[in-house]
Short mmCIF file of C-alpha atoms in Angstrom, two decimals:
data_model
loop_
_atom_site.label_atom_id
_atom_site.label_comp_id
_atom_site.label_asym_id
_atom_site.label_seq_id
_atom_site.Cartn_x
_atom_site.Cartn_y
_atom_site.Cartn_z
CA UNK T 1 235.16 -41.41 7.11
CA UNK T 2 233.36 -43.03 4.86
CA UNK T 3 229.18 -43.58 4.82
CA UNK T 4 228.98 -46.95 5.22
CA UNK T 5 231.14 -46.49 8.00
CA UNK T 6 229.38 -44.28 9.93
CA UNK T 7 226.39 -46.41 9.54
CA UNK T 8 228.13 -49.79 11.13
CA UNK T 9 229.51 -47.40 14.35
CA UNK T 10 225.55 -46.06 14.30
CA UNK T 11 224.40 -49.72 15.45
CA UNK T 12 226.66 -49.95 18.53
CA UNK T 13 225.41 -46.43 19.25
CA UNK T 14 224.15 -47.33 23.19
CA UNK T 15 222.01 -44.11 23.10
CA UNK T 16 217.89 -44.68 22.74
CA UNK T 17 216.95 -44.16 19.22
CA UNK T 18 213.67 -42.35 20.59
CA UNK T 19 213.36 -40.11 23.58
CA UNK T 20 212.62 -42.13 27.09
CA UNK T 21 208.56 -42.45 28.02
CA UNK T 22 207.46 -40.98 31.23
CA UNK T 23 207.06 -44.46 32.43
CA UNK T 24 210.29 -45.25 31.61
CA UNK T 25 211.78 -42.15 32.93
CA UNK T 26 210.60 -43.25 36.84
CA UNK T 27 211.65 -46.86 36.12
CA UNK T 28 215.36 -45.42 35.80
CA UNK T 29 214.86 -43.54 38.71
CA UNK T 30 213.29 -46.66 40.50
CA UNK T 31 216.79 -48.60 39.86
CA UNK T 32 218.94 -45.50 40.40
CA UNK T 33 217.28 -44.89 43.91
CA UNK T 34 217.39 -48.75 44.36
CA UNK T 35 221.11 -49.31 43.33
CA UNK T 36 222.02 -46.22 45.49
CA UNK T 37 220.35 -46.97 48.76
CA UNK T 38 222.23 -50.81 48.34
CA UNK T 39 225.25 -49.20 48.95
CA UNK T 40 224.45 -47.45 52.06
CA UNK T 41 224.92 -48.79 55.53
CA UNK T 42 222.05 -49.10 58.04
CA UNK T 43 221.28 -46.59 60.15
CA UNK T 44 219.35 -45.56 62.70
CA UNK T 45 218.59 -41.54 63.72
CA UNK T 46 215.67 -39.81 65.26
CA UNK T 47 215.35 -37.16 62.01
CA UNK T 48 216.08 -39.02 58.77
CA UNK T 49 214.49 -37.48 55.03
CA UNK T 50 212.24 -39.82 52.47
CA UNK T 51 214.41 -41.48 50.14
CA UNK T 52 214.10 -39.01 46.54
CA UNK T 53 210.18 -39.97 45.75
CA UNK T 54 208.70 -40.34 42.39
CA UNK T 55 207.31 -36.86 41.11
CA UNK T 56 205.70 -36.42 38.73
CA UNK T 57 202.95 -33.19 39.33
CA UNK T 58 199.40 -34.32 37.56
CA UNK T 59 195.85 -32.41 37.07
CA UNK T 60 193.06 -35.29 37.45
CA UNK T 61 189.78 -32.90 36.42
CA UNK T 62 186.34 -34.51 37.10
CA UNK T 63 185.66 -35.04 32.91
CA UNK T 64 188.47 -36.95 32.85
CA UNK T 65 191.22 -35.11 31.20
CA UNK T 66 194.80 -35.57 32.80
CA UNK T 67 197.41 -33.02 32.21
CA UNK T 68 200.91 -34.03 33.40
CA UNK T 69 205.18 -32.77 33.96
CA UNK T 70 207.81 -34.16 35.38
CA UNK T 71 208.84 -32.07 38.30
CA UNK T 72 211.77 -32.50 41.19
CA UNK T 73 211.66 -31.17 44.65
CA UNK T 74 214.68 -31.11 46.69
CA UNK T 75 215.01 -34.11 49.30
CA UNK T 76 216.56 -32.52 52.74
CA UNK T 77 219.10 -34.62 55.09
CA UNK T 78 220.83 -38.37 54.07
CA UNK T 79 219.84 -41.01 52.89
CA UNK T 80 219.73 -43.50 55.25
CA UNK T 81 219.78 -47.49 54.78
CA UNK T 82 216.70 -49.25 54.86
CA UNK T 83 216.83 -51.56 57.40
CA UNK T 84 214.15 -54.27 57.92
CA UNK T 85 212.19 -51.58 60.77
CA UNK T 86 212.34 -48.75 58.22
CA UNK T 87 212.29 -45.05 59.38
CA UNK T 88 209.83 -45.23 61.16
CA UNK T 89 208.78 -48.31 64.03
CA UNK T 90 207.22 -51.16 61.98
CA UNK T 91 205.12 -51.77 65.52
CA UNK T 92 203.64 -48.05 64.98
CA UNK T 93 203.19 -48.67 61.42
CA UNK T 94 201.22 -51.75 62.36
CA UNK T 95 198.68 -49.45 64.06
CA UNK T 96 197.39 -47.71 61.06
CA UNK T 97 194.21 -47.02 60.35
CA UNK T 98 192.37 -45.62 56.44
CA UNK T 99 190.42 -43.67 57.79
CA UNK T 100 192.49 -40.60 59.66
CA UNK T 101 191.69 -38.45 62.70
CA UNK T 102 192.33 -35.25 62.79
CA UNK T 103 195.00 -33.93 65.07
CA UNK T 104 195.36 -31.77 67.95
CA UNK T 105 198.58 -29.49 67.63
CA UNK T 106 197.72 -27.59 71.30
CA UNK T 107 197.15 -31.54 72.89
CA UNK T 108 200.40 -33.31 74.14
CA UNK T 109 200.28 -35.73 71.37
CA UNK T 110 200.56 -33.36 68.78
CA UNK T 111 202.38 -31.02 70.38
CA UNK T 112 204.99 -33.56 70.52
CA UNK T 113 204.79 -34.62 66.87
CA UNK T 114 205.23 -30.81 66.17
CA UNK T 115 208.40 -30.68 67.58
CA UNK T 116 209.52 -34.11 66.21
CA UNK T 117 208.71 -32.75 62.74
CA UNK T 118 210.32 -29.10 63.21
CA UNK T 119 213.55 -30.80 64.50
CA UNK T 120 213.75 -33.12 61.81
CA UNK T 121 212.63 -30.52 59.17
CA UNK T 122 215.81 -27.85 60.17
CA UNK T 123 215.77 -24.15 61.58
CA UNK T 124 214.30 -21.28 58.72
CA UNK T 125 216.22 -18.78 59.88
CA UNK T 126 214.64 -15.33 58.58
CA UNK T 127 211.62 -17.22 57.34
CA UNK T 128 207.86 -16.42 58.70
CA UNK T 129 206.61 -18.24 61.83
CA UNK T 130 205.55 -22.24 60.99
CA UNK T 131 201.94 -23.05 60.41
CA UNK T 132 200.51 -26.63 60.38
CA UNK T 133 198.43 -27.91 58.19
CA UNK T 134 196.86 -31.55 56.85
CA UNK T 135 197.84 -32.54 60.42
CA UNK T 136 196.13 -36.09 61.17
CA UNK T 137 197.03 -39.45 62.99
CA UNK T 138 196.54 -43.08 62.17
CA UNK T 139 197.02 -44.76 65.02
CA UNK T 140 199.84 -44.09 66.75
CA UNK T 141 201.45 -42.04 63.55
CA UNK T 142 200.98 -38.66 62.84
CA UNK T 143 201.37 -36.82 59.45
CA UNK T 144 201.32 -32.94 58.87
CA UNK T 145 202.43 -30.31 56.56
CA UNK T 146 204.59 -27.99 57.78
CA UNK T 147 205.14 -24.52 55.84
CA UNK T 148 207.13 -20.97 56.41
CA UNK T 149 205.25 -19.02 54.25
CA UNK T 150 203.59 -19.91 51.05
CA UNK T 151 206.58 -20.67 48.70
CA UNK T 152 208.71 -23.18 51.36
CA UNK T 153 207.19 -26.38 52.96
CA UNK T 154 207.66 -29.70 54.36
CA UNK T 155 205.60 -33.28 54.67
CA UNK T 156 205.92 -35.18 57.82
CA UNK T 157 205.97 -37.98 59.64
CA UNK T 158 206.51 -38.88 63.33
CA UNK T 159 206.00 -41.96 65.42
CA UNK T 160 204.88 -41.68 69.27
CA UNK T 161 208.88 -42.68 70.51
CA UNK T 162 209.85 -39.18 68.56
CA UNK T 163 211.21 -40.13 65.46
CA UNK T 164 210.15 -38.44 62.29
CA UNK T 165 210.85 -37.90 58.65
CA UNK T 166 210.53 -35.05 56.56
CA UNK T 167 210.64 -33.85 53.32
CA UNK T 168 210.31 -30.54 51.02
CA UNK T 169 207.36 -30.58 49.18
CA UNK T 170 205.88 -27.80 46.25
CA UNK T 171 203.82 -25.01 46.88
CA UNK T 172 199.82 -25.24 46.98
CA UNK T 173 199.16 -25.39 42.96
CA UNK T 174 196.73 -23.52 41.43
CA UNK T 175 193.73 -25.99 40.23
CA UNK T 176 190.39 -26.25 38.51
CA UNK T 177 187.62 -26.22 41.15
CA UNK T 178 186.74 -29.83 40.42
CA UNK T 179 190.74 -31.18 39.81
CA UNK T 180 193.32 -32.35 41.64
CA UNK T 181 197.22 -32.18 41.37
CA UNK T 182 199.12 -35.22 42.06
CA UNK T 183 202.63 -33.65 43.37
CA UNK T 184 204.68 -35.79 44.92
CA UNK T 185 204.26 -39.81 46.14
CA UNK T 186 206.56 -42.50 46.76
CA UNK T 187 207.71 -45.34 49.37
CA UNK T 188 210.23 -45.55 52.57
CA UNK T 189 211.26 -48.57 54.32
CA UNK T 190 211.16 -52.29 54.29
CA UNK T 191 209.30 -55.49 54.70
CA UNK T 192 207.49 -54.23 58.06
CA UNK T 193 208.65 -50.98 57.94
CA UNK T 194 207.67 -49.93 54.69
CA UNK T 195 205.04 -47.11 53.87
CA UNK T 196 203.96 -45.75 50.94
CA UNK T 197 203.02 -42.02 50.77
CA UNK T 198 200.78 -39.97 47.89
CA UNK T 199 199.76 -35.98 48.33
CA UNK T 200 198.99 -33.08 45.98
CA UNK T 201 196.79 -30.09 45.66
CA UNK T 202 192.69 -30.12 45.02
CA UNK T 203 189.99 -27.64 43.85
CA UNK T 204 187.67 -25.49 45.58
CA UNK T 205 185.05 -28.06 44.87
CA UNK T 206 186.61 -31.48 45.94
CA UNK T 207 185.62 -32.50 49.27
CA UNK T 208 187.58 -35.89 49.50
CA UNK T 209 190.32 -37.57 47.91
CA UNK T 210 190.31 -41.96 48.59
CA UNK T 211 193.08 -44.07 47.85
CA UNK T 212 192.59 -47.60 46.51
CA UNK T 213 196.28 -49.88 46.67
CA UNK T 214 196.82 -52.91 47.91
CA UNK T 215 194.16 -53.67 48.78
CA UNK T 216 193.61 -51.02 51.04
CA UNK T 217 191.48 -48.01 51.40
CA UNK T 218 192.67 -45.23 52.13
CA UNK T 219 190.68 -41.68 53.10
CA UNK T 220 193.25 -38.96 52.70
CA UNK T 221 193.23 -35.74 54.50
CA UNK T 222 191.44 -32.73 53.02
CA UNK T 223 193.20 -29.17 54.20
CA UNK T 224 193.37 -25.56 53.03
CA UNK T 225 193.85 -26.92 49.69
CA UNK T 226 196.11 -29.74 49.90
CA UNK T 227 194.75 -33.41 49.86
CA UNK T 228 197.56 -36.36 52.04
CA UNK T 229 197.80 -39.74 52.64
CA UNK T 230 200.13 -42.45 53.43
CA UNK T 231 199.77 -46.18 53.73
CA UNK T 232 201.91 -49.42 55.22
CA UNK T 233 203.23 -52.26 53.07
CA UNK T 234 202.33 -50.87 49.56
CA UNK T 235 203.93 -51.12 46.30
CA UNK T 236 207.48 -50.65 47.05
CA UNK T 237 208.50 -48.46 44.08
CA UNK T 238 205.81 -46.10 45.41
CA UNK T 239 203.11 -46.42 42.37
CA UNK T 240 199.42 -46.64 43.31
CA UNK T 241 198.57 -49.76 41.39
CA UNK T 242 195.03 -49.25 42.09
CA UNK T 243 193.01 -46.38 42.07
CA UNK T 244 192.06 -42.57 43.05
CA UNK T 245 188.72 -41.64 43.51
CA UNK T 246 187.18 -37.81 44.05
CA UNK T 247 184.14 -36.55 45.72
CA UNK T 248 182.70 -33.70 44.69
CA UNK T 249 181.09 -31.48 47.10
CA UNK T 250 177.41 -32.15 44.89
CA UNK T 251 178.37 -35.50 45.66
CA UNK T 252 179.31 -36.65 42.20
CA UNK T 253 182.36 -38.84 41.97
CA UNK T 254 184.60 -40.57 39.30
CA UNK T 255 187.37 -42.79 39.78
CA UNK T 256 190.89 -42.90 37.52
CA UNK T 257 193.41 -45.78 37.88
CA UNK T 258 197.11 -44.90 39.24
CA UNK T 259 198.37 -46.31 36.75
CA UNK T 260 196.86 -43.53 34.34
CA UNK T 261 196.71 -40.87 37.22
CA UNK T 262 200.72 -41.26 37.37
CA UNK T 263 201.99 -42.09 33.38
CA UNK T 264 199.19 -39.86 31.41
CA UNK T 265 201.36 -37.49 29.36
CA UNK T 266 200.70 -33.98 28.62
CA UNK T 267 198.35 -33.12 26.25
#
């Protein structure tokens, strides 16, 4: 085969020429997950799983310097379809507020979103007793982490009728005192029933994490090292277009967009 042969069959080569960006990366996931969840019918069931989120597992340090890889965590259950009331009620959505309260687990209310979350998050047989953590409710939703042990976990969802969500999340990562990890975040639902959802892991020093997207504010939840917090009609790929601010616990603060929180690549 001669050169100037294999040089005509290189042009209708379909492969990139140069490795995929980050960015690009979760814009073919983005279709993939959107082209997949088309196909699906409608459903509706009391313990359904996030659709596969974007993850991507970032270290936002107070001088500014982002570290970032690309990291997977396993999605448990189906994938359902996304109806126009989402996973969860959009009417319960509707009732959310930024700033969270924190929950009760020994009160009926979160008792009860205990159990919804357990039953929708599967038995661990052989695995240590569950402890809850991050547990808060905005209006009539409650969100909690749920983990057996320090190496398997799960974040939750789960409306006042008894529905919930779940899904496996990483372990608590090691950070700088004044840093954050941005693990996992991503959206669920539809029109009125979509959410968006961001969480990760934050220093010894940070004493609160605030959302900025669509134009909404959003205080996340603050909890034995983790930082949560989930908001209705977002962006529907599940990017913060706005912003992520920290407070230090000297009060000192800085803010980084999502944009760069979310794309910055390792250094």
């Amino acid at each position: 085969m001669t050169n100037d042969l294999l040089s005509r069959l290189a042009k209708l080569d379909a492969a990139p020429r140069t490795e995929p960006s980050a960015a690009e990366i979760d814009r073919e996931e983005t279709l993939l997950r959107s082209v997949l969840s088309d196909t699906e019918r409608p459903t509706r069931s009391v313990g359904t799983a996030f659709r596969r989120p974007l993850v991507r597992r970032t270290v936002f340090t107070l001088a500014g310097g982002l570290a970032a890889g690309v990291t997977f965590v396993a999605v448990t259950g189906s994938l359902p379809g996304l109806g126009g009331s989402g996973p969860l009620p959009s009417s319960e959505l509707a009732s959310w507020t930024p700033t969270p309260n924190a929950l009760d687990i020994s009160a009926d209310k979160g008792s009860a979103a205990e159990k919804a979350c357990l039953e929708v998050a599967g038995e661990r047989p052989g695995s240590p007793s569950p402890t809850i953590v991050n547990a808060d409710v905005r209006g009539k939703v409650a969100s909690m982490i749920v983990m057996w042990g320090a190496e398997d976990a799960s974040y939750c969802l789960a409306a006042s009728d008894g529905t919930g969500i779940s899904m496996a999340i990483d372990p608590t990562a090691e950070v700088a005192a004044k840093a954050i990890s941005l693990d996992t975040l991503g959206a669920r639902g539809s029109d009125a029933g979509e959410f968006n959802y961001a969480l990760g892991s934050v220093g010894a020093d940070v004493k609160d994490v605030t959302v900025r997207d669509s134009g909404k504010t959003v205080h996340a939840t603050v909890q034995d090292g983790r930082w949560t917090a989930w908001w209705p009609d977002g962006n529907p790929d599940g990017l913060i277009t706005g912003s992520v601010t920290l407070t230090l616990t000297d009060g000192t603060t800085r803010t980084v967009t999502g944009d760069a929180l979310m794309n910055q690549r390792p250094e």
